[in-house]
Coordinates of C-alpha atoms in Angstrom, one line a residue:
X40 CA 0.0 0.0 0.0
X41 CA 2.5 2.4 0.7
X42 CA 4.4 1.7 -2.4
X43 CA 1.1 2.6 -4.2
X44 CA 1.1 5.5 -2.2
X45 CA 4.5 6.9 -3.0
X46 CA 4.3 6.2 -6.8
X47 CA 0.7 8.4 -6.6
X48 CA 3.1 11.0 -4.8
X49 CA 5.7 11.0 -7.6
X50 CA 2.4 11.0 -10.5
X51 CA 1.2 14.1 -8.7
X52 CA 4.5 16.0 -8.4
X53 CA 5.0 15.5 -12.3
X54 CA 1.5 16.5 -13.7
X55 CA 1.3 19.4 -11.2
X56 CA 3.9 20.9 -9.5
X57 CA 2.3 24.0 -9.1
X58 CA -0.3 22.6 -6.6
X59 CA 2.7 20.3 -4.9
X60 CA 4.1 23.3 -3.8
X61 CA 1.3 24.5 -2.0
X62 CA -0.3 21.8 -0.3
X63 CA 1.2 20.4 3.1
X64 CA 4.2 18.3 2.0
X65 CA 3.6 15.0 4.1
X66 CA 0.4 14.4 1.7
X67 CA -0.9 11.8 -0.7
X68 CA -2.9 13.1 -4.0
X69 CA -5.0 10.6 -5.4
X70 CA -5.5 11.4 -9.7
X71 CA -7.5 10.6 -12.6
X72 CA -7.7 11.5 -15.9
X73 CA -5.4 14.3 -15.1
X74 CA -7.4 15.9 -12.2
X75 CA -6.8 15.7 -8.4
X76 CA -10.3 14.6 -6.7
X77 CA -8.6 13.4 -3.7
X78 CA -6.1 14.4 -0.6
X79 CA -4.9 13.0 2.4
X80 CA -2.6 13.4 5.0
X81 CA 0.4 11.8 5.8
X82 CA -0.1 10.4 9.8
X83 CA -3.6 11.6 10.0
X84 CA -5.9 10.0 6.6
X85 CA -3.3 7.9 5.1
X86 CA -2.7 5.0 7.8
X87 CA -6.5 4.4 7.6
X88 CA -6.8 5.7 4.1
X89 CA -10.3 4.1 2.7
X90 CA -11.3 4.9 -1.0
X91 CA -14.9 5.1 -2.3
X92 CA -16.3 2.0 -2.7
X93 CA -19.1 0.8 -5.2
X94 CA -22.4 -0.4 -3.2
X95 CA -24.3 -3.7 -4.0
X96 CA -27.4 -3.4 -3.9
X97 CA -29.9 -5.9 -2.6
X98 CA -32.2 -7.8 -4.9
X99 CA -34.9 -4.8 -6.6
X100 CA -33.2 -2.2 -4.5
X101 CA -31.8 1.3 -4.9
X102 CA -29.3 1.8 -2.4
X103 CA -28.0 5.3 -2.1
X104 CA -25.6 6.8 0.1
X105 CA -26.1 3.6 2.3
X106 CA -30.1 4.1 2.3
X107 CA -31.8 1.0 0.5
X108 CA -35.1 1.8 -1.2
X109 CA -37.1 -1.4 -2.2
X110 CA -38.3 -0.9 -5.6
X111 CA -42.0 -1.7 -5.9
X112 CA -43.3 -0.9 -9.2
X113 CA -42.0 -0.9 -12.7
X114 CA -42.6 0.4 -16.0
X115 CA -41.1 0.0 -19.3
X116 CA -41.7 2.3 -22.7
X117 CA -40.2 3.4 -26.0
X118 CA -40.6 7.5 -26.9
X119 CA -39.1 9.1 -29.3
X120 CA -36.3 7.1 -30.2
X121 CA -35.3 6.6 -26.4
X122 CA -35.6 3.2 -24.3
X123 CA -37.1 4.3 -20.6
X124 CA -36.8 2.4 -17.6
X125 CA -38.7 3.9 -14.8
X126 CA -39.3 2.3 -11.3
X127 CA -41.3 3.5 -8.2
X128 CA -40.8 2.7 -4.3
X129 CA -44.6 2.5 -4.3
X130 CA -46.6 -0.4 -5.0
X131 CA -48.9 -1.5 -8.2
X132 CA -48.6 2.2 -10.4
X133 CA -48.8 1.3 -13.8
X134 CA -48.4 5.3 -15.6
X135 CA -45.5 7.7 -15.8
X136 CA -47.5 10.6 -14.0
X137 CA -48.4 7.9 -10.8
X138 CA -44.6 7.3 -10.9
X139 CA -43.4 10.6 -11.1
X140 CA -46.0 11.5 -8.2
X141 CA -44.6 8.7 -5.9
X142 CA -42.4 8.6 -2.9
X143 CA -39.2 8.1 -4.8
X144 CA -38.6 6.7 -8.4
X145 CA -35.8 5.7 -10.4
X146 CA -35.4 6.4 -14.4
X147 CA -33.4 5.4 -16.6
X148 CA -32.7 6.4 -20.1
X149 CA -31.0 4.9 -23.5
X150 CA -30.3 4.7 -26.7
X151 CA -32.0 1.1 -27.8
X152 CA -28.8 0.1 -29.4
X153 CA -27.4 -0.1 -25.2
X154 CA -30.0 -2.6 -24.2
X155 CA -28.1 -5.7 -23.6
X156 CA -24.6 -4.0 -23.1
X157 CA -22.6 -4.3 -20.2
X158 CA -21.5 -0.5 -19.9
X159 CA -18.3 0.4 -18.9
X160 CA -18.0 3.9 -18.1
X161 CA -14.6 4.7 -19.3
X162 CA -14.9 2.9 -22.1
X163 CA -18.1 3.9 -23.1
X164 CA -17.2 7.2 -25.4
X165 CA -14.4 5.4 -27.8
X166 CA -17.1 2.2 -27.8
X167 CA -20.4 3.6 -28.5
X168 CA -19.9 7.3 -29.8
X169 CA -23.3 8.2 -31.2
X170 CA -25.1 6.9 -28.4
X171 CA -26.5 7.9 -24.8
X172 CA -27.6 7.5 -21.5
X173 CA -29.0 8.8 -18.0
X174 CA -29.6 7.8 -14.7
X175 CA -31.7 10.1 -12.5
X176 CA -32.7 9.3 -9.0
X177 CA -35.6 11.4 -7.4
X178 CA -36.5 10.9 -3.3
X179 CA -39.8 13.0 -3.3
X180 CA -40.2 13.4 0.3
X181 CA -36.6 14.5 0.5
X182 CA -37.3 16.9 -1.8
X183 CA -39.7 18.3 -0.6
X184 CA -38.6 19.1 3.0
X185 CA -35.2 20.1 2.3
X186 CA -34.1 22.8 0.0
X187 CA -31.2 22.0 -0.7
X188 CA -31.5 18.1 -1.8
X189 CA -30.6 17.4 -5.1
X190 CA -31.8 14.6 -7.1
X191 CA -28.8 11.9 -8.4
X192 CA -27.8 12.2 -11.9
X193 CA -25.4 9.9 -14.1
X194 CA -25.6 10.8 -17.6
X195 CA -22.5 9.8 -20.3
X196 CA -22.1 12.9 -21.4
X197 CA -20.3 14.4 -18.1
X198 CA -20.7 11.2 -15.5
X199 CA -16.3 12.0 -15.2
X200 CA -17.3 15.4 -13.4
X201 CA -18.9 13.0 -10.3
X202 CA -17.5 9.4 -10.6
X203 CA -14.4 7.8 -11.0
X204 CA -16.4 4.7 -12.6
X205 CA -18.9 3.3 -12.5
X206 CA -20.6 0.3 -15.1
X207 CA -24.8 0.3 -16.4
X208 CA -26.1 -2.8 -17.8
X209 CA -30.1 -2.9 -19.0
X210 CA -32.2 -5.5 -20.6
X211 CA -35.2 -6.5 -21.7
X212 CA -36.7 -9.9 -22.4
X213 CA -39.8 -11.8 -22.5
X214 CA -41.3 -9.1 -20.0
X215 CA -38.5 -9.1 -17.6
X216 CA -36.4 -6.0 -17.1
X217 CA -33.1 -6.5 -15.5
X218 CA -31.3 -3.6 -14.2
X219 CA -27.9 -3.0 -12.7
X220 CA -25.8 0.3 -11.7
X221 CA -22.6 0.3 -9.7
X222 CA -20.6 3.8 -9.4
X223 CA -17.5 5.0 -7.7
X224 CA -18.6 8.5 -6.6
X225 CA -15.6 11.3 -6.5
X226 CA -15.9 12.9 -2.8
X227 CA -19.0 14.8 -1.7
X228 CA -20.8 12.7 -4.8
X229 CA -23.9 10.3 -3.8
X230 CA -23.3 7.1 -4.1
X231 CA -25.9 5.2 -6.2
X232 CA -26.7 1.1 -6.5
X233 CA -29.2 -0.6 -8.7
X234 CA -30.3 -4.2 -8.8
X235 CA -33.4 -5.1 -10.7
X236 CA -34.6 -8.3 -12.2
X237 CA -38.5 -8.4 -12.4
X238 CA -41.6 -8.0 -14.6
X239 CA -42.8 -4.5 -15.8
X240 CA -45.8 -2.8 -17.2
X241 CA -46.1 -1.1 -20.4
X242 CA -48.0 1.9 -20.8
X243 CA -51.4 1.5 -23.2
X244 CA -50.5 3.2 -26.3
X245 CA -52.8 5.4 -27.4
X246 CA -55.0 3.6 -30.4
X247 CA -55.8 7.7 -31.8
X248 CA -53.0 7.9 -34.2
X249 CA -52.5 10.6 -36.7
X250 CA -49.3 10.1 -38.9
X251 CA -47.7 12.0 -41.8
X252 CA -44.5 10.2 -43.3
X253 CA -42.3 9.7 -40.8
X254 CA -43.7 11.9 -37.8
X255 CA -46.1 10.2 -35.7
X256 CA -48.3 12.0 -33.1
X257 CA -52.0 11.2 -32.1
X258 CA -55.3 12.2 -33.2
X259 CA -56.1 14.9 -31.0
X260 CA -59.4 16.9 -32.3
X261 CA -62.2 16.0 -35.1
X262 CA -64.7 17.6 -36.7
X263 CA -67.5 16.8 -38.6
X264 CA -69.9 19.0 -40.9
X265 CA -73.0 17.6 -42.7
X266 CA -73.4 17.6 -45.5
X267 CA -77.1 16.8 -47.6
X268 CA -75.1 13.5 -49.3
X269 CA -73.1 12.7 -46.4
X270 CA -70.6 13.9 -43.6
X271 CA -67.2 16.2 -44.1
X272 CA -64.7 15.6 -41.1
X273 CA -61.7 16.8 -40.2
X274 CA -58.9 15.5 -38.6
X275 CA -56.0 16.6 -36.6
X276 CA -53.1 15.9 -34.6
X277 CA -53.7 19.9 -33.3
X278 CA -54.7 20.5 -29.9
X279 CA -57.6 22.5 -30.4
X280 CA -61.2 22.7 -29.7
X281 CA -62.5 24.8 -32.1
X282 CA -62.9 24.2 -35.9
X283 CA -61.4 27.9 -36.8
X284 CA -57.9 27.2 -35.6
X285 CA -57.4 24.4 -37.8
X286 CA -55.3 26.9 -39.9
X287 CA -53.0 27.0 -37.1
X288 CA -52.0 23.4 -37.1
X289 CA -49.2 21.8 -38.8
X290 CA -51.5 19.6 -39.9
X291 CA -55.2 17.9 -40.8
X292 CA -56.9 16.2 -42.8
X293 CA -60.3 16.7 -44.7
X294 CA -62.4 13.4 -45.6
X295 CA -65.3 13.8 -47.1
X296 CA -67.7 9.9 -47.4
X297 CA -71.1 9.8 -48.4
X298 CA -73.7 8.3 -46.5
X299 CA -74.3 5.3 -48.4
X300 CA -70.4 4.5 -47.5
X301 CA -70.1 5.3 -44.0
X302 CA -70.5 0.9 -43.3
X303 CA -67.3 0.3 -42.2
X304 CA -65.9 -0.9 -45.5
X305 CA -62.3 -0.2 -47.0
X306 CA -62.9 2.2 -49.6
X307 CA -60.2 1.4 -52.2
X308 CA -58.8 4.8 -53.5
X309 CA -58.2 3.5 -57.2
X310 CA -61.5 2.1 -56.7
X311 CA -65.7 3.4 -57.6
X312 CA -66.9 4.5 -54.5
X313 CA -66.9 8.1 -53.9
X314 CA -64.7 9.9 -51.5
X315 CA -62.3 13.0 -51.3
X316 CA -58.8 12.9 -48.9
X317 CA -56.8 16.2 -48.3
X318 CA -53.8 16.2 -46.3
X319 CA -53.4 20.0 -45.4
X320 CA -49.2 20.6 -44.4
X321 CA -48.7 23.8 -42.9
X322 CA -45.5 23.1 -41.1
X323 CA -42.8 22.2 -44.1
X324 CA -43.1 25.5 -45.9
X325 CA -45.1 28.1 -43.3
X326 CA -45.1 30.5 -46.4
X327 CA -46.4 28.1 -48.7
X328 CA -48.4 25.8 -46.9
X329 CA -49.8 22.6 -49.4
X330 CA -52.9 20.6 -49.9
X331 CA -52.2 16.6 -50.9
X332 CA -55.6 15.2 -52.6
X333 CA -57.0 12.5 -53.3
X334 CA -60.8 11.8 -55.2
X335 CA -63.0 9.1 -56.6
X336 CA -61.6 9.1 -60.3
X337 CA -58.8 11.2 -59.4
X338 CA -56.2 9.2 -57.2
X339 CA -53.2 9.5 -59.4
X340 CA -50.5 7.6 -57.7
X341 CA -52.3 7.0 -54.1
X342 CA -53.0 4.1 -52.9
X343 CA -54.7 2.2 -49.9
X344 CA -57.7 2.8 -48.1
X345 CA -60.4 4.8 -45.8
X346 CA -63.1 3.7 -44.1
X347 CA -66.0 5.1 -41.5
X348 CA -68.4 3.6 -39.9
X349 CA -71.2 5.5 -38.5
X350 CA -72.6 4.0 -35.4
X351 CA -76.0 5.3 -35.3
X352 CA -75.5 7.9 -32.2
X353 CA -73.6 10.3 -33.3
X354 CA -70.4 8.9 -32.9
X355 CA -67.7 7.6 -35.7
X356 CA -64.9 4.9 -36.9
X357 CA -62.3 6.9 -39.2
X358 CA -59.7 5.3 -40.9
X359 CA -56.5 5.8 -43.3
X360 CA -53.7 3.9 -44.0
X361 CA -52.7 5.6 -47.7
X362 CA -49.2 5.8 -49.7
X363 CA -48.3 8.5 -52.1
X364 CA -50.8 11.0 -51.5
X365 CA -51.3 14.0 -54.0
X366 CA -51.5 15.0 -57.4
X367 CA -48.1 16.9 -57.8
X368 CA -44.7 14.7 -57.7
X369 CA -43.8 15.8 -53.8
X370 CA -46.2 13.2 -52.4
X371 CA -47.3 12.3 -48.4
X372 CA -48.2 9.2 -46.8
X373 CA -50.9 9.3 -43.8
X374 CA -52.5 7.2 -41.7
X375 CA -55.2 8.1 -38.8
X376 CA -57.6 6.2 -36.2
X377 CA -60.3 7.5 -34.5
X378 CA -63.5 6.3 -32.6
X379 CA -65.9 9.0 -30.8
X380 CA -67.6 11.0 -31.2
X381 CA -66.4 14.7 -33.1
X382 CA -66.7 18.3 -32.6
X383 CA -69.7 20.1 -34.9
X384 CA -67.5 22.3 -37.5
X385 CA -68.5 25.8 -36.9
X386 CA -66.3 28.4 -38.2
X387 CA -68.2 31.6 -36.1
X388 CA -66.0 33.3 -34.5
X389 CA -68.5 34.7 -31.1
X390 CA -69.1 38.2 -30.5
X391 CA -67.3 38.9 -27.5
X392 CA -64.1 40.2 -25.8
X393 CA -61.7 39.3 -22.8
X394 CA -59.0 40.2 -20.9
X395 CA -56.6 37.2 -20.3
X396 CA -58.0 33.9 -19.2
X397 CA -61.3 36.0 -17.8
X398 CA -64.6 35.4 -18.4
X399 CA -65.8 36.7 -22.3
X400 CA -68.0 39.6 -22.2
X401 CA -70.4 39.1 -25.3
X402 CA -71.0 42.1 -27.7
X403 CA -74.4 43.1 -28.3
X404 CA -74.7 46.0 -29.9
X405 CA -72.1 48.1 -32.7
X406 CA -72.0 51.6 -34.0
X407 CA -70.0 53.7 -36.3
X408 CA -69.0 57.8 -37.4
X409 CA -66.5 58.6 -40.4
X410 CA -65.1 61.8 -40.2
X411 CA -65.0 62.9 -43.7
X412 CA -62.3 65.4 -43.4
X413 CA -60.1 62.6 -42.0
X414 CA -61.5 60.0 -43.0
X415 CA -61.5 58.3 -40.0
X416 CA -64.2 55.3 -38.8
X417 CA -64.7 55.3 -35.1
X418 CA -66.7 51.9 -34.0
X419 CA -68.2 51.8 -30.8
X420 CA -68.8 48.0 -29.2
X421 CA -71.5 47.7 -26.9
X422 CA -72.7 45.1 -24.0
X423 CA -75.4 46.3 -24.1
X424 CA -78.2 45.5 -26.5
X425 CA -80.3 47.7 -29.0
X426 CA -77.8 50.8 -28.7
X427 CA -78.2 52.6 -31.9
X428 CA -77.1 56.3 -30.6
X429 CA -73.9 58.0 -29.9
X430 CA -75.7 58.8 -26.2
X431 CA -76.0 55.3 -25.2
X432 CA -72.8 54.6 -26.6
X433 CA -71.3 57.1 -24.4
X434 CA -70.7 54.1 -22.0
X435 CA -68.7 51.3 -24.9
X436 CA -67.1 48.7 -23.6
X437 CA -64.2 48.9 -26.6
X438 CA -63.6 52.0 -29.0
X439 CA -61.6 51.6 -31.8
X440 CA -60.5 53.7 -34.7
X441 CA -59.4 52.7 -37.9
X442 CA -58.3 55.1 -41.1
X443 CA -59.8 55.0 -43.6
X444 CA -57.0 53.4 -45.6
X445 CA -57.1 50.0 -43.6
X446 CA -60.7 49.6 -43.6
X447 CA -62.1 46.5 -46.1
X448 CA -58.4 45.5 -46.5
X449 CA -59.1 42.4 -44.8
X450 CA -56.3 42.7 -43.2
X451 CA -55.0 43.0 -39.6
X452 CA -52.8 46.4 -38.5
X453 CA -50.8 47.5 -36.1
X454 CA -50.2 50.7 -33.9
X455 CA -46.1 50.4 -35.0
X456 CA -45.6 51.9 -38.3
X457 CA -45.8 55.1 -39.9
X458 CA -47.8 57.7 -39.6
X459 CA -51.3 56.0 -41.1
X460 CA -51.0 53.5 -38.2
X461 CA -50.6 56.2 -35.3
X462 CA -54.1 56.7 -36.2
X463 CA -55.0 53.2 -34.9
X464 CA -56.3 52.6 -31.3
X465 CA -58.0 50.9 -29.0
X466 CA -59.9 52.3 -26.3
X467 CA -60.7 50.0 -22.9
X468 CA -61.5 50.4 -19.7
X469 CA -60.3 54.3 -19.4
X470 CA -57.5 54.5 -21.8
X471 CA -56.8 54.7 -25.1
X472 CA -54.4 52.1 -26.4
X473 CA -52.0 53.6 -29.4
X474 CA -48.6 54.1 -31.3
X475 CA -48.3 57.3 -28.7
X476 CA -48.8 55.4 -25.6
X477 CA -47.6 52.3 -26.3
X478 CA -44.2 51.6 -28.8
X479 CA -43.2 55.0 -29.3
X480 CA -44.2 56.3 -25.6
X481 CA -41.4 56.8 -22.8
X482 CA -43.6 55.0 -20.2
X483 CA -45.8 52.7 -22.4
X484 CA -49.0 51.6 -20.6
X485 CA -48.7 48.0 -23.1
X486 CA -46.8 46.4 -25.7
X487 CA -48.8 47.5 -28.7
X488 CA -52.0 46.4 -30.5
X489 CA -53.8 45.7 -33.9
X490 CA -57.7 46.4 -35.6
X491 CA -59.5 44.8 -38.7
X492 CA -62.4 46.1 -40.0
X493 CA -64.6 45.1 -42.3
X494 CA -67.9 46.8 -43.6
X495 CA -70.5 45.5 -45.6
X496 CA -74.2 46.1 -46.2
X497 CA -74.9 47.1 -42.7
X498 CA -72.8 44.2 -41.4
X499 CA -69.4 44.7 -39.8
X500 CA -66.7 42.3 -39.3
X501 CA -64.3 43.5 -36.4
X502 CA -61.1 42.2 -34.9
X503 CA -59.2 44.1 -31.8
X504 CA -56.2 43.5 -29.9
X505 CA -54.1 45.1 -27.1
X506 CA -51.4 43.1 -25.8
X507 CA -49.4 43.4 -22.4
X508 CA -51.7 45.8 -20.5
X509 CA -49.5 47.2 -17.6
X510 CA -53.1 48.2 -15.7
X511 CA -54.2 44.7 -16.2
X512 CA -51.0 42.8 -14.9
X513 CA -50.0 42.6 -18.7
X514 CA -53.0 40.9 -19.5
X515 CA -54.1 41.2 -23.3
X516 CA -57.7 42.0 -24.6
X517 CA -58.9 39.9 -27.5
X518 CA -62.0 40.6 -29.2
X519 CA -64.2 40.0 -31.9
X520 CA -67.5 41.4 -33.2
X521 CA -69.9 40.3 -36.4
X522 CA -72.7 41.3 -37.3
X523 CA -75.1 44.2 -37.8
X524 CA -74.2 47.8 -37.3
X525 CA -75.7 51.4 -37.2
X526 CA -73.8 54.2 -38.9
X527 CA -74.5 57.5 -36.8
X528 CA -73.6 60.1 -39.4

């Protein structure tokens, strides 16, 4: 031993001699990989000198820093390219959320290519270079009663920072995970053991699947308009709930079957019976979004199949499993599931207006003046029903004004610009929201805003926005009004 001890003294004094001179001479430094991680003392550490040893855990344990935890639960999944691991101290949980809301859990992460490997840690960069993994230990309770605990992590990126070594080894087969995780900690480092060998759970996959090439994700909203020969739905992966802000997802789907198909058959797209399949992509060219069709009679190069089944109250099978979708020569594949029952497609927007996540205050009433000299339209929105005179509009819930130059655009402005759009505003709840008071203003009272308006017939189409409301805890108003108006001059 002390030969060891006296050849570590000699390593140390070559690599750093700086940090030799220093420190107390009668001392040991212990190195790897170039760094010191350890010292002792000559007559004080070094007659009882004791290294950091790798635990052994028991059988379905977790022993860290000496604690054992009995693993109790266990779970086993594939997401997004990654193998997960993932085991509880509490018994019979089956999900990821019961898990991560137990007493303590252990997860583990990898690259598939790992499972079966015995992992050497030092060895692991020069033998598997494109791959990865992490170890994370959470003790809940812990956690939660002492500030400064902090959960164990191993990952291979930087596990050298903590450990000295350390070896992971993960399989799975016929049901049975097996598990182990042995480290040599550096000092002031928890020391972490794993030994698992036991059956797991896997988590139900979702049967709602909505897939475009290679990215898969999950049928997430439907919607289905009537039609006098059958039903139009639409379909997509979007996390939305109403039928208008399907132009905000990357993408959906429009299938359109008539009634006497809706049986539950395969319709055949190279085949008779009538049908029409858009894939609408929004997300590979934002600026130029595209449609991919297919139509009785008009397939081109798709092929495959899609079926509904309507089961007499009011809910429906969809299904698509098609190849080469589209009429130009960038094609799509897609395939989607879905059983339930879908949203009515209603594009009308409601008349109303609201300030952050509070309650929508419905618009009842609108009004109008032009000033001809300016040509500026100023709108009054009411609560309030059957106002139809600039005296009971005295009390609006929203002004705006709008010049004349941005009115039946159909288009959205701003208050930023030039000197057209410092004639925008918005006026709510005592003060008027505009380029002078907002982006241009030394103290502005919120970020900025934007109008549309649209007049036709005695109808009016009206969009509003202010965003960041300093009075309203930065809060934005969003509104939207359609339908009749009065002009008052």
């Amino acid at each position: 031993m002390r030969k060891i001890l006296f050849l570590l003294v000699l390593l140390v004094g070559a690599l750093v001699p700086a940090v030799a001179q220093t420190a107390t001479p009668d001392s040991v430094f212990v190195v790897r990989n170039g760094r010191i991680f350890s010292a002792y003392e000559v007559g004080k550490d070094v007659d009882n000198i004791t290294f950091a040893k790798k635990q052994v855990a028991p059988d379905n344990s977790v022993v860290v820093d000496g604690e054992t935890i009995e693993m109790k639960s266990s779970l086993v999944m594939q997401q997004d390219g990654m193998m997960y691991a993932i085991l509880s101290a509490d018994e019979g949980l089956t999900t990821m959320d019961e898990i991560f809301a137990s007493s303590a859990y252990l997860m583990v992460v990898m690259t598939p290519d790992l499972l079966g490997e015995d992992l050497d840690f030092e060895s692991f960069a020069d033998q598997h270079p494109d791959s990865y993994f992490q170890v994370t230990y959470v003790d809940a309770k812990k956690m939660e009663e002492d500030d400064n605990y902090e959960p164990v992590e191993i990952t291979s990126d930087d596990w050298a920072d903590y450990y000295a070594n350390g070896s992971l080894a993960m399989d799975i087969a016929d049901k049975n995970l097996t598990l182990n995780l042995a480290v040599t900690p550096n000092d002031g480092v928890s020391n972490i053991a794993v030994n698992y060998n036991g059956t797991f759970t896997s988590p139900v996959s979702d049967p709602y699947y909505f897939n475009v090439d290679d990215t898969q994700s999950k049928t997430r909203a439907v919607f289905a308009q009537k039609e006098a020969d059958g039903v139009t739905f639409y379909i997509t992966s979007g996390n939305i709930d109403k039928a208008s802000d399907l132009a905000n997802c990357h993408y959906y789907a429009r299938l359109f079957v008539p009634n006497s198909a809706m049986d539950g058959n395969d319709i055949d797209l190279q085949g008779n019976t009538q049908y029409e399949l858009e894939l609408h992509d929004q997300v590979t060219d934002v600026n130029n979004p595209q449609t991919f069709l297919a139509a009785s009679g008009k397939a081109a190069d798709a092929t495959g199949y899609v079926s509904v089944l309507d089961r007499g109250d009011g809910s429906y099978t969809l299904v698509a499993d098609v190849e080469n979708l589209g009429q130009q020569s960038e094609k799509r594949s897609l395939q989607f599931y879905y059983k339930g029952t879908p949203m009515e497609y209603d594009l009308t927007i409601p008349s109303q207006y609201a300030v952050g996540e509070g309650t929508p205050v419905e618009l009842k009433s609108a009004a109008y003046t032009v000033d001809d000299a300016t040509g500026l339209y100023t709108i009054y929105l009411s609560s309030k029903a059957n106002v139809t005179t600039l005296e009971g509009m005295a009390d609006a819930d929203v002004v705006i004004t709008v010049p004349n130059d941005f009115v039946n655009d159909d288009k959205t402005h701003g208050f930023s610009g030039d000197e057209t759009n410092a004639l925008m505003s918005v006026s709510y709840g005592g003060d008027k929201y505009c380029q002078a008071t907002t982006s241009t203003a030394e103290t502005p009272i919120a970020l900025g805003g934007n109008a549309k308006a649209t007049f036709n017939a005695g109808k009016a189409n009206i969009d509003f926005a202010v965003f960041g409301m300093k009075k309203f805890d930065s809060h934005s108003l969003q509104g939207h009004y359609e339908g009749s108006i009065t002009r008052l001059n």
